[in-house]
Short mmCIF file of C-alpha atoms in Angstrom, two decimals:
data_model
loop_
_atom_site.label_atom_id
_atom_site.label_comp_id
_atom_site.label_asym_id
_atom_site.label_seq_id
_atom_site.Cartn_x
_atom_site.Cartn_y
_atom_site.Cartn_z
CA MET A 265 22.96 -46.68 55.54
CA ILE A 266 25.71 -49.03 54.07
CA GLU A 267 22.92 -50.39 50.99
CA PRO A 268 23.56 -47.40 48.56
CA PHE A 269 27.61 -48.24 48.78
CA THR A 270 27.64 -52.11 47.93
CA VAL A 271 26.44 -49.80 43.94
CA PRO A 272 30.14 -50.38 42.71
CA PHE A 273 30.41 -46.58 40.94
CA MET A 274 28.85 -45.57 44.96
CA GLY A 275 31.99 -48.24 46.35
CA ARG A 276 34.78 -46.60 44.23
CA ALA A 277 32.81 -43.39 45.23
CA LEU A 278 33.19 -43.67 48.80
CA ALA A 279 37.16 -45.18 48.21
CA GLU A 280 38.36 -42.44 46.61
CA LEU A 281 36.81 -39.98 48.97
CA ALA A 282 38.84 -42.12 51.83
CA LEU A 283 42.02 -42.05 50.37
CA LEU A 284 41.73 -38.03 49.53
CA ALA A 285 40.82 -37.66 53.06
CA LEU A 286 43.56 -39.34 54.78
CA ILE A 287 45.68 -36.87 53.04
CA CYS A 288 43.75 -33.94 53.22
CA GLY A 289 43.54 -33.95 57.18
CA PRO A 290 47.41 -33.54 57.77
CA VAL A 291 47.99 -30.87 54.65
CA SER A 292 45.06 -28.82 55.15
CA VAL A 293 46.55 -29.07 58.83
CA LEU A 294 50.60 -26.97 56.87
CA VAL A 295 48.73 -25.49 54.93
CA PHE A 296 46.35 -23.75 57.81
CA VAL A 297 50.00 -22.93 59.30
CA ARG A 298 51.02 -21.70 57.04
CA ARG A 299 48.59 -19.68 56.30
CA LEU A 300 49.41 -21.29 52.02
CA SER A 301 44.94 -21.19 51.33
CA PHE A 302 47.21 -18.30 48.24
CA VAL A 303 49.02 -21.21 46.88
CA SER A 304 46.20 -23.01 46.91
CA ASP A 305 43.69 -21.08 45.39
CA ALA A 306 46.83 -20.04 43.29
CA LEU A 307 47.23 -24.70 41.77
CA THR A 308 43.36 -24.81 41.23
CA HIS A 309 43.56 -21.28 38.66
CA THR A 310 47.15 -22.70 37.26
CA VAL A 311 46.09 -26.51 37.52
CA PHE A 312 42.93 -26.21 36.24
CA PRO A 313 45.21 -25.15 31.85
CA GLY A 314 46.92 -27.78 32.79
CA VAL A 315 43.79 -30.23 33.46
CA VAL A 316 42.49 -28.54 30.55
CA ILE A 317 45.50 -29.49 27.47
CA GLY A 318 46.17 -33.21 28.82
CA PHE A 319 43.01 -34.08 28.50
CA VAL A 320 42.79 -32.95 24.95
CA SER A 321 45.44 -33.77 23.80
CA GLY A 322 45.83 -37.17 25.53
CA GLY A 323 42.52 -37.51 26.69
CA ALA A 324 41.73 -39.58 30.61
CA GLU A 325 45.60 -40.19 30.90
CA GLY A 326 46.72 -37.02 29.34
CA LEU A 327 44.70 -35.53 31.99
CA PHE A 328 46.33 -36.63 35.10
CA ALA A 329 50.05 -35.78 32.87
CA GLY A 330 48.64 -31.87 33.30
CA ALA A 331 47.98 -31.46 36.50
CA LEU A 332 51.55 -32.95 37.11
CA ILE A 333 53.22 -30.48 35.07
CA ALA A 334 50.90 -27.90 35.98
CA GLY A 335 50.88 -28.07 39.86
CA VAL A 336 54.33 -28.64 39.96
CA VAL A 337 55.25 -26.25 37.94
CA THR A 338 53.32 -23.69 39.71
CA ALA A 339 54.92 -24.44 42.56
CA VAL A 340 57.75 -23.81 42.21
CA LEU A 341 57.46 -20.94 40.01
CA LEU A 342 55.68 -19.55 43.36
CA THR A 343 58.35 -21.07 45.37
CA VAL A 344 60.90 -18.14 43.08
CA LEU A 345 58.31 -15.85 43.40
CA THR A 346 57.38 -16.04 47.28
CA ARG A 347 61.22 -15.51 48.50
CA GLY A 348 62.65 -11.91 49.27
CA GLY A 349 58.87 -10.29 49.16
CA ALA A 350 59.00 -10.71 45.42
CA LEU A 351 54.85 -11.32 44.95
CA SER A 352 53.64 -8.09 47.45
CA ASP A 353 51.27 -7.37 45.02
CA ASP A 354 48.36 -9.74 45.47
CA ALA A 355 46.04 -7.46 42.82
CA SER A 356 49.25 -8.84 40.11
CA ALA A 357 49.95 -12.21 41.34
CA ALA A 358 45.41 -12.70 40.55
CA VAL A 359 45.15 -10.93 37.10
CA VAL A 360 48.15 -14.10 36.37
CA LEU A 361 45.85 -16.32 37.36
CA ALA A 362 42.57 -15.15 36.63
CA ALA A 363 44.34 -15.07 33.09
CA MET A 364 45.59 -18.68 33.55
CA PHE A 365 42.16 -19.90 34.35
CA SER A 366 40.54 -17.94 31.35
CA ILE A 367 43.35 -20.53 29.23
CA GLY A 368 42.02 -23.04 30.13
CA VAL A 369 38.03 -21.47 29.87
CA VAL A 370 38.72 -20.95 26.28
CA ILE A 371 40.90 -24.44 25.37
CA VAL A 372 38.09 -25.90 26.80
CA SER A 373 35.43 -23.88 24.88
CA ARG A 374 36.26 -24.97 21.29
CA ARG A 375 35.15 -28.81 21.53
CA SER A 376 32.04 -29.78 21.07
CA SER A 377 31.22 -31.50 24.48
CA TYR A 378 32.39 -27.82 26.24
CA THR A 379 28.95 -27.88 29.42
CA SER A 380 29.85 -31.49 30.67
CA ASP A 381 33.61 -31.12 29.99
CA LEU A 382 34.32 -26.96 32.24
CA THR A 383 31.91 -29.12 34.59
CA SER A 384 33.57 -32.13 35.32
CA PHE A 385 36.84 -30.17 35.24
CA LEU A 386 35.43 -27.60 37.61
CA PHE A 387 33.74 -30.18 39.95
CA GLY A 388 35.00 -33.49 39.07
CA ARG A 389 33.27 -37.12 38.77
CA ILE A 390 33.20 -38.54 41.66
CA LEU A 391 30.47 -40.77 40.51
CA THR A 392 32.82 -42.43 37.36
CA VAL A 393 36.21 -42.75 39.28
CA THR A 394 37.64 -45.82 37.73
CA PRO A 395 39.62 -48.39 39.28
CA ARG A 396 42.76 -47.25 38.36
CA GLN A 397 42.07 -43.73 39.24
CA ILE A 398 42.01 -45.89 43.09
CA ALA A 399 45.96 -46.19 42.58
CA GLU A 400 46.46 -43.69 41.39
CA THR A 401 45.35 -42.09 44.05
CA ALA A 402 46.33 -44.42 45.97
CA VAL A 403 50.04 -44.05 45.02
CA LEU A 404 50.05 -40.85 45.35
CA ALA A 405 48.89 -41.03 48.58
CA VAL A 406 51.71 -42.73 49.56
CA ILE A 407 53.64 -40.67 47.92
CA ILE A 408 52.58 -37.44 50.01
CA LEU A 409 52.23 -39.14 53.38
CA GLY A 410 55.59 -40.74 52.83
CA VAL A 411 57.39 -36.81 52.49
CA LEU A 412 54.79 -35.47 54.97
CA LEU A 413 56.37 -37.83 57.52
CA VAL A 414 59.80 -36.63 57.08
CA GLY A 415 59.27 -33.16 56.49
CA ALA A 416 56.72 -32.30 59.31
CA ARG A 417 59.31 -31.28 61.84
CA ALA A 418 60.62 -29.33 60.02
CA LEU A 419 57.54 -28.19 58.21
CA ILE A 420 56.09 -26.76 61.12
CA PHE A 421 58.87 -25.13 62.36
CA ARG A 422 59.44 -22.92 60.17
CA ALA A 423 55.99 -21.97 60.14
CA PHE A 424 55.55 -20.88 63.51
CA ASP A 425 59.50 -19.39 63.33
CA PRO A 426 60.77 -19.38 59.97
CA ALA A 427 64.14 -16.72 61.02
CA GLY A 428 64.43 -19.72 64.10
CA ALA A 429 64.60 -22.35 61.80
CA ALA A 430 66.60 -20.79 59.26
CA ALA A 431 69.40 -20.08 63.04
CA ALA A 432 69.25 -23.76 63.20
CA GLY A 433 70.57 -23.99 60.18
CA PHE A 434 67.12 -25.12 57.82
CA ARG A 435 66.40 -24.14 54.87
CA ILE A 436 63.65 -22.14 54.45
CA VAL A 437 63.35 -22.15 50.33
CA TRP A 438 63.76 -25.62 49.48
CA LEU A 439 61.40 -26.13 53.41
CA ASP A 440 58.52 -23.52 50.55
CA LEU A 441 58.92 -26.11 48.24
CA TRP A 442 58.63 -29.15 49.60
CA LEU A 443 55.08 -28.12 50.84
CA ASN A 444 53.83 -26.34 48.40
CA VAL A 445 54.72 -29.80 45.74
CA VAL A 446 52.87 -31.42 48.22
CA VAL A 447 50.13 -29.50 47.89
CA ALA A 448 50.07 -29.38 44.25
CA LEU A 449 50.20 -33.45 44.11
CA VAL A 450 47.05 -33.47 46.86
CA VAL A 451 45.51 -31.10 44.28
CA VAL A 452 46.41 -33.48 41.69
CA ALA A 453 45.34 -35.96 44.17
CA ALA A 454 41.99 -34.78 43.39
CA VAL A 455 41.10 -32.48 40.93
CA ARG A 456 39.26 -35.69 38.27
CA ALA A 457 37.29 -36.88 42.07
CA VAL A 458 36.16 -33.31 42.68
CA GLY A 459 37.34 -30.62 40.76
CA THR A 460 39.53 -28.43 40.40
CA ILE A 461 37.63 -25.25 42.82
CA LEU A 462 36.37 -27.98 45.47
CA VAL A 463 40.37 -29.57 46.80
CA VAL A 464 40.49 -25.68 47.99
CA ALA A 465 37.65 -26.96 50.18
CA LEU A 466 39.31 -29.80 50.93
CA LEU A 467 42.49 -27.98 51.23
CA ILE A 468 41.55 -25.18 53.58
CA VAL A 469 38.33 -26.57 56.14
CA PRO A 470 39.30 -29.50 57.10
CA ALA A 471 41.72 -27.59 59.80
CA ALA A 472 40.02 -24.54 60.25
CA ALA A 473 36.99 -26.08 61.46
CA ALA A 474 39.16 -29.18 63.84
CA ARG A 475 40.96 -25.76 65.02
CA MET A 476 38.10 -24.18 66.25
CA ILE A 477 38.32 -28.07 68.49
CA THR A 478 41.48 -28.39 69.73
CA SER A 479 44.39 -26.75 69.52
CA ARG A 480 46.82 -30.00 69.28
CA LEU A 481 48.87 -29.86 65.45
CA ALA A 482 48.12 -33.64 66.31
CA VAL A 483 44.77 -34.44 66.54
CA MET A 484 43.77 -31.70 63.62
CA ALA A 485 44.84 -33.56 61.53
CA VAL A 486 43.42 -36.49 61.45
CA LEU A 487 40.19 -34.25 63.41
CA GLY A 488 41.23 -32.74 59.67
CA SER A 489 40.95 -37.07 57.61
CA GLY A 490 37.78 -37.86 59.77
CA LEU A 491 35.49 -34.51 58.93
CA VAL A 492 36.54 -35.15 55.43
CA LEU A 493 36.55 -39.11 55.66
CA LEU A 494 32.54 -37.69 56.75
CA ALA A 495 31.73 -35.38 54.92
CA GLY A 496 31.88 -37.57 51.81
CA TYR A 497 29.57 -40.59 53.55
CA GLY A 498 27.35 -38.09 53.86
CA GLY A 499 27.48 -36.48 50.60
CA LEU A 500 27.55 -39.44 48.70
CA LEU A 501 25.29 -40.25 50.69
CA LEU A 502 22.52 -37.50 50.36
CA SER A 503 22.60 -36.55 46.82
CA TRP A 504 21.96 -39.99 46.67
CA THR A 505 18.63 -40.20 48.54
CA ALA A 506 18.30 -37.32 46.28
CA SER A 507 18.65 -38.36 43.00
CA VAL A 508 17.25 -42.13 43.53
CA ASP A 509 14.17 -40.80 46.34
CA HIS A 510 13.19 -37.93 45.59
CA GLY A 511 14.29 -37.05 42.05
CA ILE A 512 16.38 -34.18 42.21
CA SER A 513 19.58 -33.83 41.24
CA LEU A 514 22.40 -33.16 43.45
CA THR A 515 26.43 -33.38 41.88
CA SER A 516 28.57 -35.70 44.72
CA ALA A 517 30.70 -33.76 44.93
CA SER A 518 29.47 -30.48 45.98
CA ALA A 519 27.56 -32.51 48.47
CA VAL A 520 30.32 -34.03 50.45
CA VAL A 521 31.91 -29.62 50.32
CA LEU A 522 28.81 -28.31 51.17
CA ILE A 523 29.13 -31.27 54.67
CA LEU A 524 31.73 -29.90 55.07
CA VAL A 525 31.06 -26.25 55.21
CA LEU A 526 28.39 -27.01 56.95
CA ALA A 527 30.76 -29.16 59.50
CA TYR A 528 33.01 -25.88 59.91
CA VAL A 529 30.40 -23.98 60.93
CA LEU A 530 28.52 -25.80 62.74
CA LEU A 531 31.98 -27.15 65.03
CA PRO A 532 32.51 -23.81 67.15
CA LEU A 533 28.78 -23.56 68.32
CA GLY A 534 29.40 -27.02 69.89
CA ALA A 535 32.90 -26.28 71.52
CA LEU A 536 31.50 -23.24 72.70
CA ARG A 537 28.61 -24.87 74.15
CA LEU A 538 30.73 -26.86 75.85
CA ARG A 539 33.34 -24.50 77.32
CA ARG A 540 30.16 -23.06 78.83
CA HIS A 541 30.56 -25.67 81.90
CA PRO A 542 33.28 -23.77 83.25
CA SER A 543 37.04 -24.99 83.12
CA GLY A 544 40.50 -23.68 81.98
CA SER A 545 40.84 -20.74 80.24
CA VAL A 546 40.80 -21.48 76.91
CA ARG A 547 40.53 -18.41 74.53
CA PRO A 548 38.62 -18.91 71.15
CA GLU A 549 41.75 -17.65 69.35
CA ARG A 550 40.63 -17.68 65.51
CA THR A 551 43.36 -17.41 63.23
CA SER A 552 41.44 -15.94 60.77
CA PRO A 553 39.11 -18.39 58.46
CA HIS A 554 41.07 -18.03 55.56
CA GLU A 555 39.23 -16.44 52.01
CA LEU A 556 37.11 -19.81 51.00
CA VAL A 557 36.82 -18.56 46.78
CA GLY A 558 39.60 -16.63 45.84
CA MET B 1449 95.47 -20.73 72.07
CA ALA B 1450 91.74 -21.99 70.81
CA ASP B 1451 90.01 -20.40 68.40
CA ALA B 1452 87.83 -17.24 69.48
CA THR B 1453 83.79 -17.48 70.25
CA LEU B 1454 83.67 -14.72 68.46
CA GLY B 1455 86.15 -12.62 65.57
CA PHE B 1456 85.49 -10.49 63.26
CA SER B 1457 87.69 -8.04 61.59
CA GLY B 1458 86.94 -5.11 59.44
CA VAL B 1459 83.62 -6.25 58.92
CA SER B 1460 80.78 -4.53 57.21
CA VAL B 1461 77.61 -6.19 56.81
CA GLY B 1462 75.18 -5.30 55.26
CA TYR B 1463 71.66 -7.08 52.40
CA HIS B 1464 71.65 -6.84 48.79
CA GLY B 1465 75.59 -5.66 48.35
CA SER B 1466 74.73 -1.62 50.46
CA PRO B 1467 76.02 -2.80 53.99
CA VAL B 1468 74.30 -2.02 56.57
CA LEU B 1469 76.74 -1.49 59.88
CA THR B 1470 80.42 -1.23 59.19
CA ASP B 1471 83.78 -1.26 60.97
CA ILE B 1472 82.68 -4.48 63.22
CA GLU B 1473 85.87 -5.81 65.99
CA LEU B 1474 85.15 -8.45 67.68
CA ASN B 1475 87.43 -10.62 69.82
CA VAL B 1476 84.74 -13.06 72.22
CA HIS B 1477 86.47 -15.80 74.41
CA ALA B 1478 84.28 -18.82 76.32
CA GLY B 1479 82.46 -17.56 78.60
CA GLN B 1480 81.92 -14.41 77.90
CA ARG B 1481 79.31 -12.16 77.87
CA LEU B 1482 79.16 -9.87 75.39
CA THR B 1483 75.94 -7.09 74.88
CA LEU B 1484 75.31 -4.60 71.82
CA VAL B 1485 74.03 -1.60 73.03
CA GLY B 1486 72.35 0.84 69.85
CA PRO B 1487 69.35 3.34 69.41
CA ASN B 1488 66.21 0.90 66.75
CA GLY B 1489 67.33 0.62 63.70
CA ALA B 1490 71.26 0.55 64.48
CA GLY B 1491 72.12 -2.96 63.63
CA LYS B 1492 71.96 -5.06 66.01
CA SER B 1493 70.05 -7.05 64.62
CA THR B 1494 71.92 -7.03 61.52
CA LEU B 1495 75.29 -7.95 63.58
CA ILE B 1496 73.06 -10.89 65.17
CA ARG B 1497 72.06 -12.59 61.72
CA SER B 1498 75.44 -11.75 60.02
CA VAL B 1499 76.70 -14.60 63.11
CA LEU B 1500 74.07 -16.87 62.54
CA GLY B 1501 74.91 -16.20 58.90
CA LEU B 1502 71.49 -15.04 58.08
CA VAL B 1503 72.99 -11.55 57.22
CA PRO B 1504 75.86 -11.40 54.71
CA VAL B 1505 79.55 -10.59 55.55
CA LEU B 1506 80.71 -7.78 52.69
CA HIS B 1507 84.37 -6.87 53.77
CA GLY B 1508 86.69 -8.20 56.19
CA SER B 1509 86.98 -11.72 57.93
CA ALA B 1510 84.19 -13.43 59.95
CA THR B 1511 84.70 -16.30 61.59
CA VAL B 1512 82.21 -18.03 64.69
CA LEU B 1513 83.74 -21.32 66.48
CA GLY B 1514 86.25 -20.82 63.92
CA ARG B 1515 84.25 -21.24 61.63
CA PRO B 1516 82.79 -19.26 58.88
CA PRO B 1517 79.14 -18.04 60.55
CA ALA B 1518 76.73 -20.34 58.09
CA GLN B 1519 78.82 -23.58 58.99
CA ALA B 1520 78.81 -22.82 62.99
CA ARG B 1521 75.48 -23.52 63.64
CA SER B 1522 75.52 -26.00 64.63
CA VAL B 1523 76.65 -24.74 67.68
CA THR B 1524 74.88 -21.57 68.10
CA GLY B 1525 71.42 -21.25 69.53
CA TYR B 1526 69.77 -18.05 68.31
CA VAL B 1527 66.02 -16.19 70.47
CA PRO B 1528 63.79 -14.59 68.76
CA GLN B 1529 62.07 -11.80 69.88
CA THR B 1530 58.52 -13.39 70.68
CA GLY B 1531 56.63 -10.22 69.81
CA SER B 1532 57.49 -11.57 65.98
CA LEU B 1533 55.88 -14.90 66.30
CA ASP B 1534 51.92 -15.71 65.76
CA ALA B 1535 50.67 -16.57 68.95
CA ALA B 1536 47.14 -17.67 67.97
CA PHE B 1537 49.51 -21.25 66.44
CA PRO B 1538 48.51 -24.01 67.87
CA VAL B 1539 52.08 -25.41 69.32
CA SER B 1540 52.55 -26.36 73.60
CA ALA B 1541 55.82 -24.03 75.53
CA ARG B 1542 57.07 -27.87 75.15
CA GLN B 1543 57.23 -28.52 70.61
CA VAL B 1544 58.49 -25.10 70.55
CA VAL B 1545 61.58 -25.90 72.87
CA MET B 1546 61.98 -28.77 71.38
CA MET B 1547 62.21 -27.32 68.50
CA GLY B 1548 65.64 -26.77 69.62
CA ARG B 1549 66.66 -29.78 69.05
CA TYR B 1550 65.45 -30.44 65.77
CA ARG B 1551 68.46 -30.54 64.13
CA ARG B 1552 70.01 -33.62 66.25
CA ILE B 1553 67.50 -35.34 65.35
CA GLY B 1554 67.27 -35.50 62.26
CA TRP B 1555 65.29 -36.03 59.49
CA TRP B 1556 64.26 -39.76 60.08
CA ARG B 1557 63.90 -40.73 64.02
CA PRO B 1558 61.49 -39.90 66.21
CA ALA B 1559 62.15 -38.03 68.88
CA ARG B 1560 63.99 -39.34 71.76
CA ALA B 1561 64.72 -40.46 75.44
CA ALA B 1562 67.60 -38.29 75.24
CA ASP B 1563 66.48 -35.33 74.13
CA ARG B 1564 62.42 -34.94 75.53
CA ALA B 1565 65.59 -35.40 79.01
CA ALA B 1566 66.74 -33.10 77.07
CA VAL B 1567 63.67 -30.70 77.31
CA ARG B 1568 62.41 -30.48 80.58
CA GLU B 1569 65.76 -29.60 81.77
CA ALA B 1570 65.73 -27.11 79.41
CA LEU B 1571 62.12 -26.12 80.81
CA GLU B 1572 63.02 -26.33 84.51
CA ARG B 1573 66.37 -24.06 83.80
CA VAL B 1574 63.47 -21.73 82.83
CA GLY B 1575 61.07 -22.36 85.81
CA LEU B 1576 59.02 -23.20 83.70
CA ALA B 1577 58.23 -27.17 84.43
CA ASP B 1578 54.91 -27.52 84.51
CA LYS B 1579 53.56 -24.76 82.08
CA ALA B 1580 54.78 -27.49 79.75
CA GLN B 1581 51.55 -28.42 78.53
CA ARG B 1582 50.43 -24.98 77.48
CA GLN B 1583 49.79 -23.32 73.87
CA PHE B 1584 52.60 -20.74 74.30
CA GLY B 1585 49.82 -18.91 72.23
CA VAL B 1586 48.29 -18.27 76.61
CA LEU B 1587 51.37 -18.01 77.86
CA SER B 1588 52.96 -13.63 79.08
CA GLY B 1589 55.07 -12.08 76.82
CA GLY B 1590 58.23 -12.90 80.01
CA GLN B 1591 57.52 -16.48 79.57
CA ARG B 1592 56.80 -16.78 76.36
CA GLN B 1593 60.72 -15.21 75.78
CA ARG B 1594 61.64 -18.74 79.05
CA VAL B 1595 60.68 -20.80 76.72
CA LEU B 1596 62.15 -19.26 73.76
CA LEU B 1597 65.65 -19.31 75.78
CA ALA B 1598 64.84 -22.26 76.51
CA ARG B 1599 64.73 -24.34 73.38
CA ALA B 1600 68.04 -21.95 72.23
CA ILE B 1601 68.89 -23.96 75.70
CA ALA B 1602 67.79 -27.37 74.75
CA ALA B 1603 69.93 -27.29 71.21
CA GLU B 1604 73.95 -26.88 73.58
CA PRO B 1605 74.92 -24.63 71.97
CA ARG B 1606 77.93 -23.02 72.21
CA LEU B 1607 77.70 -19.99 71.18
CA LEU B 1608 74.14 -18.66 72.72
CA LEU B 1609 72.36 -15.51 70.61
CA LEU B 1610 69.29 -13.52 71.98
CA ASP B 1611 67.68 -10.50 70.20
CA GLU B 1612 65.98 -7.36 72.59
CA PRO B 1613 65.34 -10.38 75.28
CA PHE B 1614 63.28 -8.17 77.07
CA ASN B 1615 61.28 -6.37 74.77
CA GLY B 1616 57.89 -6.36 76.56
CA VAL B 1617 59.59 -8.61 79.12
CA ASP B 1618 57.96 -8.75 82.65
CA ALA B 1619 60.84 -7.82 85.46
CA VAL B 1620 60.02 -11.73 87.29
CA SER B 1621 61.15 -12.75 83.69
CA GLN B 1622 63.77 -10.95 82.97
CA GLU B 1623 65.10 -11.35 86.46
CA ALA B 1624 65.26 -15.43 85.43
CA ILE B 1625 66.57 -14.63 82.46
CA LEU B 1626 69.20 -12.82 83.33
CA ARG B 1627 69.98 -15.63 86.53
CA VAL B 1628 69.51 -18.32 83.23
CA LEU B 1629 72.51 -16.66 81.37
CA HIS B 1630 74.96 -15.60 84.29
CA ASP B 1631 75.05 -19.04 84.49
CA LEU B 1632 75.39 -20.43 81.34
CA SER B 1633 78.56 -18.01 81.16
CA ALA B 1634 80.35 -19.91 83.91
CA ALA B 1635 79.58 -22.62 82.88
CA GLY B 1636 81.49 -22.11 79.28
CA THR B 1637 78.44 -20.45 77.08
CA THR B 1638 79.49 -17.06 75.27
CA VAL B 1639 76.41 -15.51 74.83
CA VAL B 1640 75.62 -12.34 72.96
CA LEU B 1641 72.89 -10.10 74.02
CA SER B 1642 71.37 -6.49 72.89
CA THR B 1643 69.76 -4.14 74.70
CA HIS B 1644 68.85 -0.40 74.54
CA ASP B 1645 68.34 -0.72 78.51
CA LEU B 1646 71.74 0.51 79.96
CA ALA B 1647 71.40 -0.63 83.02
CA VAL B 1648 71.34 -4.20 81.88
CA ALA B 1649 73.87 -4.16 79.58
CA ARG B 1650 75.82 -1.99 82.89
CA GLU B 1651 75.33 -5.05 85.40
CA PHE B 1652 75.38 -7.88 82.79
CA SER B 1653 78.23 -7.63 80.58
CA ASP B 1654 82.46 -8.17 80.25
CA LEU B 1655 81.39 -6.22 76.52
CA VAL B 1656 79.54 -3.87 75.74
CA CYS B 1657 79.04 -2.84 71.56
CA LEU B 1658 78.03 0.26 70.62
CA LEU B 1659 76.80 0.56 67.71
CA ASN B 1660 75.05 2.75 65.74
CA GLY B 1661 75.40 1.92 61.69
CA ARG B 1662 79.32 1.16 62.30
CA GLN B 1663 80.12 0.23 65.90
CA TRP B 1664 81.59 2.90 67.84
CA ALA B 1665 82.90 1.39 71.13
CA LEU B 1666 83.77 -1.94 72.32
CA GLY B 1667 85.12 -2.39 75.60
CA THR B 1668 84.50 -3.52 79.66
CA PRO B 1669 80.89 -1.03 80.25
CA ALA B 1670 83.20 1.40 81.63
CA GLU B 1671 85.00 1.58 79.14
CA ALA B 1672 81.91 2.00 75.79
CA LEU B 1673 79.74 3.27 77.97
CA THR B 1674 81.16 6.51 78.79
CA ALA B 1675 79.55 10.07 77.56
CA SER B 1676 80.85 11.19 74.68
CA ALA B 1677 80.65 7.68 73.64
CA LEU B 1678 76.96 7.22 73.97
CA ARG B 1679 76.36 11.00 72.58
CA ARG B 1680 78.57 10.21 69.49
CA ALA B 1681 76.43 7.22 68.80
CA TYR B 1682 72.70 8.55 70.34
CA GLY B 1683 73.33 12.04 69.16
CA GLY B 1684 71.25 14.38 70.64
CA HIS B 1685 69.81 11.42 72.12
CA ALA B 1686 72.20 11.13 74.85
CA VAL B 1687 72.08 13.73 77.74
CA ASP B 1688 74.58 13.78 80.61
CA VAL B 1689 72.09 14.18 84.49
CA ASP B 1690 73.43 15.46 87.43
CA ASP B 1691 75.25 12.83 89.32
CA GLY B 1692 77.63 12.59 86.32
CA ARG B 1693 75.73 9.58 83.75
CA THR B 1694 74.70 9.93 80.48
CA VAL B 1695 71.14 8.17 79.89
CA LEU B 1696 69.35 8.34 76.92
CA VAL B 1697 65.09 10.35 75.50
CA GLU B 1698 63.52 9.87 73.74
CA PRO B 1699 63.85 11.82 70.23
#
């Protein structure tokens, strides 16, 4: 079960996913309690043209810069637009996001390697991750975790009771910007490895799955990270076994997400079995499992 | 003489330049209990939010402990309506009360023993020390309201503001909350609460402010809750009954 990971590209893929697991657990908890699945979804749509423009103009280096710029600009715009409920019209927002996405597709379709480029932007290239990319992800992980650690209390207060947090003197708009930028940085960190589509799964599923078995935020964060790590290991192993032993081509990133979603489905069943035994007054108070795909 | 806890003179408050409440004249001192009375939509919550500096003052002069409202947040405590919060939020009663300490704790340091002691003491005051580890959402409406009161107490405020604290609250919790508020005001904390329950206003308050779009009366319960003032503020919903009192009827 460890042997495939002695192959360098498999080891690097696992290292990259482990770093993403570390940040996606805690960040997904905040995305969950703030109900920011819409923002995460929006970011994946707007980061896509950024990724494409960056790649077309500056290759692999430009890709990172393009994603970063697009992500941060989107985070700022979303904070400003959602302030005071200006962005209440879901339909018009969705039109803008679809347009951004189309711009990305149009630009990438002008290239000769259209299909493979598009696939890699959408679903990532986890198996070709370079040591340099891992280092960049590590730096982003440290920044994200640091920023999150400082802001966690205020961000949770704001998520639970915005009026109370404002009355206590917290500036809500800055806290919103803070979290939106954090989510944007996670998208940027994860986009090369798992692609723009699947990064939504990493931001939403870990906390939603962990919530099924615990109602403690810190435990949710740790469990969420553990789940992504397990899914990363299992997904890589699955795609390796499928292609090496059975000749089936299974993209690694989608295998990772499939396992993550499987955990989301199976965890409540396991939790249900536990609760059959008479104890406490734990209620399966599930908030919306969140719309996974936009 | 020390500054009034609340000094509002000729104040209008509202959103986007259009006033929701006008003619507010308040002069409330340390340890006094002020009740805001008025029908739904009268502007009670707006007035509370303006004391917190969350709704702008359009005209007149407003001070909270001698400062502009927004700069007095470190000494004000706010208790929102429990119904406005998400009961499914994964957080324990103790964690909710700890939120009252967040401004003191600041961004960088972890909670200290003093913070934990303040949280424990606040939960004891509202009679929920044994529920500290329970999920906020599984508590009853009244218990949730008491947790929110404990959160405000943990911040050690000089001015406590409660928005409709008895909505959807059982009698036991209402009694517990009123007892704590009496103790706090006896110890010098100014207490402002909004309610549409005239009986609570009569029994609890030193001062009653009768609101509906503007301030209709201010004074002791006997002075402010007169039949004529109530009829002016409530229109046809205030009706005289046999014993000479005025009661409110549903429209």
